[in-house]
Amino acid sequence: MDATEPVLSSYDSGTSEVPLLGDTIGVNLDRTAARFPERDALVECVTGRRWSYREFVAAVDSLATGLLDAGIGKGDRVGIWAPNRAEWTITQYATAKVGAILVNINPAYRAHELQYVLNQSGIRMLVSAKSFKSSDYVAMADEVRGHCAALEQIVFLDSPEWEALADTRADPERLNGIRLSADDPINIQYTSGTTGFPKGATLSHHNILNNGFFVGELCGYTEADRVAIVPPFYHCFGMVMGNLASTSHGSAMVIPSEAFDPGTALAAVQAERCTSLYGVPTMFIAELDHPDFESFDLSSLRTGIMAGSPCPAEVMKQVIDRMGMREVAICYGMTETSPVSTQTRADDSLERRVSTVGRVGPHLEVKIIDPVTGLTVPCGEPGELCTRGYSVMLGYWEQDDKTAEVIDAARWMHTGDLAVMDRDGYVSITGRIKDMVIRGGENVYPREIEEFLYTHPDILDAQVIGVPDEKYGEELMAWVRLREGAPELTAEALREFCTGKLAHYKIPRYVRVVDEFPMTVTGKVRKVEMREQARKLLGLD
């Protein structure tokens, strides 16, 4: 940089000629259906069921009227505990129409977690699948039923009670008479809670409708698009970036299966001629590694979104080259910000898409601050990423103290993520503040080392963590998944591969080869759990 050139600060705001939407979710859906009544709204590949926008609104209005008949109204909490299926989506829009607050419940929860969420949010009605994978939802619901003061009704999908609720004769007059504000809370999503109980991020119509809309805008969605929504609906990736991005543009929501399976995802793209495919990096890795990958016709794909965790450069290149997703976007965000704060654009270079998470979204602000002083750092310097704007949650449900820990007096959401912004406003995530490894006084960012390990010919996936060390305070450990047929990889061999290419303090001391990483249901790697396991394995407790 020229010595006379002014130092730019790490702050950017997203300008747009497209205004924010002032609608509620229900009004926006009705508007879309009036424009595209006969186009596909929802397709469930497993059952072959499909709804046009006219049919979808009719199903939503029937369930919404059923909810009113059941005594559910504005501000009441309705829990949904189910995998990805059409009823989840219909319930999402029906609760929005009556002003009830939908509480997303993780399909992996066990009884004690279910009970906590039911009580913490005061759920009056629980809509639940009967079972999923090894989970018996009926038994768990029966176990907690008597311990939840607010819970009045449990309605299981595929039951006479559900049919009666969902098939109620729609009453447009009653539905149109409900007075709702776009700023009303409409959704509670519980963050993963890696320490202690999860917190309920409370989101409004305005939060999630606009976030879905602008994500779709940057993906170039129109009524001609068909979006394969692989991530779970209970998370923002599925219900906001998937469902709301689609319905705000007249695009089709395509549900490949109840839970992620690489084969069914690829088959759904082929059968439904999907133009967009969603997933976290581990999902794309599994799809690219599918033994029959070459037999699927993916020529309809144009775009898609990869988000949820950092995207390895090699994976992104293959997604573009082998899957034809030339306009694929990287999105970054968190549940508390509805979720997307930054996104790459369709015309961004490959380098931008593999090395950054894009630029700030329309009508949003981002800055990178020194975590100690709180001051915005110059471009190119690492710090904590903060975001502000329409997307920031209303707060954690009935936890003002926890809200105050992350949203400051100026309404900036402090993400806890380490990031760097370049002079053009592109943001690179370098890790979590708590994931940063300090080895012998040197700050080490695991993401940098993980990216390098992907260049090893035998490594399919890699994660780097810090483990305790008497001499250096922390030492590096690499967990790796190897390609099928690859020879055994020793710590010595990996260190030899790194020597001369990484600074000595960045070379992992320990290596563990695994078949899979500890993951959340949304496909995020649980580094907290990895560190716990590593300490026991290495005898470092």
Coordinates of C-alpha atoms in Angstrom, one line a residue, residues 42-227:
L42 CA -43.9 -27.4 -3.4
V43 CA -42.7 -30.9 -4.5
E44 CA -42.1 -33.8 -2.2
C45 CA -40.0 -36.3 -4.1
V46 CA -40.4 -39.3 -1.8
T47 CA -44.2 -39.4 -2.0
G48 CA -44.6 -37.7 -5.4
R49 CA -47.0 -35.1 -3.8
R50 CA -46.9 -31.7 -5.4
W51 CA -48.8 -28.4 -5.0
S52 CA -49.2 -25.5 -7.3
Y53 CA -49.1 -22.0 -5.7
R54 CA -52.9 -22.0 -5.8
E55 CA -53.1 -25.4 -4.1
F56 CA -50.4 -24.5 -1.7
V57 CA -52.2 -21.4 -0.4
A58 CA -55.4 -23.4 -0.1
A59 CA -53.6 -26.0 2.1
V60 CA -52.0 -23.2 4.1
D61 CA -55.4 -21.4 4.6
S62 CA -57.1 -24.7 5.6
L63 CA -54.5 -25.4 8.3
A64 CA -54.5 -21.8 9.4
T65 CA -58.3 -21.9 9.9
G66 CA -57.9 -25.2 11.7
L67 CA -55.4 -23.6 14.1
L68 CA -57.9 -20.8 14.8
D69 CA -60.6 -23.4 15.5
A70 CA -58.2 -25.1 17.9
G71 CA -57.7 -21.9 19.9
I72 CA -54.3 -21.0 18.5
G73 CA -54.0 -17.3 17.7
K74 CA -51.6 -14.4 17.5
G75 CA -48.6 -14.7 19.8
D76 CA -49.3 -18.3 20.8
R77 CA -46.3 -20.7 20.4
V78 CA -46.7 -23.7 18.1
G79 CA -43.8 -26.2 18.2
I80 CA -42.9 -28.3 15.1
W81 CA -40.8 -31.5 15.6
A82 CA -40.4 -33.3 12.4
P83 CA -37.9 -34.0 9.5
N84 CA -38.2 -32.3 6.1
R85 CA -41.6 -33.0 4.7
A86 CA -44.4 -31.0 3.1
E87 CA -46.4 -30.7 6.3
W88 CA -43.5 -28.8 7.9
T89 CA -43.6 -26.1 5.2
I90 CA -47.4 -25.9 5.2
T91 CA -47.3 -25.4 9.0
Q92 CA -44.6 -22.7 8.7
Y93 CA -46.9 -20.6 6.5
A94 CA -50.1 -21.4 8.3
T95 CA -48.7 -20.3 11.7
A96 CA -47.5 -17.1 10.0
K97 CA -51.0 -16.4 8.6
V98 CA -52.6 -16.5 12.1
G99 CA -49.7 -14.7 13.8
A100 CA -48.7 -17.7 15.9
I101 CA -45.0 -18.1 16.7
L102 CA -43.5 -21.2 15.2
V103 CA -40.9 -22.9 17.4
N104 CA -38.5 -25.1 15.5
I105 CA -37.5 -28.2 17.4
N106 CA -34.4 -30.1 16.3
P107 CA -35.3 -33.6 15.1
A108 CA -32.4 -35.0 17.0
Y109 CA -33.6 -33.8 20.4
R110 CA -34.2 -36.3 23.1
A111 CA -36.9 -36.1 25.8
H112 CA -35.0 -33.8 28.2
E113 CA -34.2 -31.3 25.4
L114 CA -37.8 -31.4 24.1
Q115 CA -39.1 -30.7 27.6
Y116 CA -36.7 -27.7 28.0
V117 CA -37.8 -26.1 24.7
L118 CA -41.5 -26.8 25.4
N119 CA -41.3 -25.0 28.8
Q120 CA -38.8 -22.3 27.9
S121 CA -40.9 -21.0 25.0
G122 CA -44.3 -21.9 26.5
I123 CA -45.6 -24.0 23.6
R124 CA -49.3 -24.5 23.6
M125 CA -49.5 -26.9 20.6
L126 CA -46.9 -29.4 19.4
V127 CA -47.1 -30.6 15.8
S128 CA -44.9 -33.7 15.6
A129 CA -43.9 -36.6 13.4
K130 CA -44.5 -40.0 15.0
S131 CA -41.0 -41.1 14.5
F132 CA -37.8 -40.3 12.6
K133 CA -34.8 -42.6 12.2
S134 CA -34.3 -44.2 15.7
S135 CA -36.3 -41.6 17.5
D136 CA -39.8 -42.5 18.9
Y137 CA -41.4 -39.1 19.1
V138 CA -44.7 -40.5 20.4
A139 CA -43.0 -42.1 23.4
M140 CA -40.9 -39.0 24.1
A141 CA -43.9 -36.7 23.8
D142 CA -45.8 -38.9 26.2
E143 CA -42.9 -38.8 28.6
V144 CA -42.8 -35.0 28.9
R145 CA -46.5 -34.2 28.4
G146 CA -47.2 -33.9 32.1
H147 CA -44.2 -31.7 32.8
C148 CA -45.0 -28.8 30.5
A149 CA -47.4 -26.3 32.0
A150 CA -48.4 -24.5 28.8
L151 CA -48.7 -27.5 26.5
E152 CA -52.4 -28.2 25.7
Q153 CA -52.3 -30.2 22.5
I154 CA -50.0 -32.7 20.7
V155 CA -51.0 -33.4 17.1
F156 CA -49.1 -36.1 15.3
L157 CA -48.7 -36.0 11.6
D158 CA -50.4 -38.9 9.7
S159 CA -53.1 -39.1 12.4
P160 CA -56.8 -38.4 12.3
E161 CA -56.2 -35.4 14.5
W162 CA -53.8 -33.9 12.0
E163 CA -56.2 -34.6 9.1
A164 CA -59.0 -32.9 10.9
L165 CA -56.7 -29.9 11.7
A166 CA -55.3 -29.6 8.2
D167 CA -58.5 -30.3 6.2
T168 CA -60.6 -27.6 8.0
R169 CA -62.7 -25.6 5.5
A170 CA -60.7 -22.4 5.0
D171 CA -62.3 -19.2 6.2
P172 CA -60.8 -16.3 4.3
E173 CA -62.9 -13.8 6.2
R174 CA -61.5 -14.8 9.6
L175 CA -58.0 -15.0 8.2
N176 CA -58.2 -11.6 6.6
G177 CA -59.5 -10.1 9.8
I178 CA -56.3 -10.9 11.7
R179 CA -54.3 -7.8 12.3
L180 CA -50.6 -8.5 12.1
S181 CA -47.5 -6.3 11.9
A182 CA -44.4 -7.2 10.0
D183 CA -42.4 -6.6 13.2
D184 CA -44.3 -9.2 15.2
P185 CA -42.3 -12.2 16.4
I186 CA -43.1 -15.2 14.2
N187 CA -40.4 -17.8 14.7
I188 CA -38.2 -19.0 17.6
Q189 CA -35.1 -21.0 16.6
Y190 CA -32.9 -22.6 19.3
T191 CA -29.2 -22.2 18.8
S192 CA -27.2 -25.3 19.1
G193 CA -26.2 -24.7 22.7
T194 CA -22.7 -26.2 22.7
T195 CA -22.4 -25.0 26.3
G196 CA -25.4 -25.0 28.6
F197 CA -29.0 -25.0 27.4
P198 CA -29.8 -23.6 23.9
K199 CA -31.2 -20.0 23.5
G200 CA -34.3 -19.2 21.5
A201 CA -33.4 -16.6 18.8
T202 CA -36.7 -14.8 18.2
L203 CA -37.3 -13.6 14.6
S204 CA -40.0 -11.4 13.1
H205 CA -41.8 -11.5 9.7
H206 CA -39.6 -8.6 8.7
N207 CA -36.4 -10.4 9.7
I208 CA -36.8 -13.7 7.9
L209 CA -39.0 -12.6 4.9
N210 CA -36.5 -10.0 3.9
N211 CA -33.5 -12.2 4.4
G212 CA -35.0 -15.0 2.3
F213 CA -36.0 -12.4 -0.4
F214 CA -32.6 -10.8 -0.7
V215 CA -30.8 -14.1 -0.7
G216 CA -33.1 -15.1 -3.6
E217 CA -32.5 -11.8 -5.3
L218 CA -28.7 -12.3 -5.2
C219 CA -29.2 -15.9 -6.6
G220 CA -31.3 -14.4 -9.4
Y221 CA -34.4 -16.4 -8.6
T222 CA -37.6 -16.1 -10.7
E223 CA -40.7 -18.2 -11.1
A224 CA -38.6 -20.4 -13.4
D225 CA -36.3 -21.6 -10.6
R226 CA -36.6 -24.9 -8.8
V227 CA -34.7 -25.1 -5.5

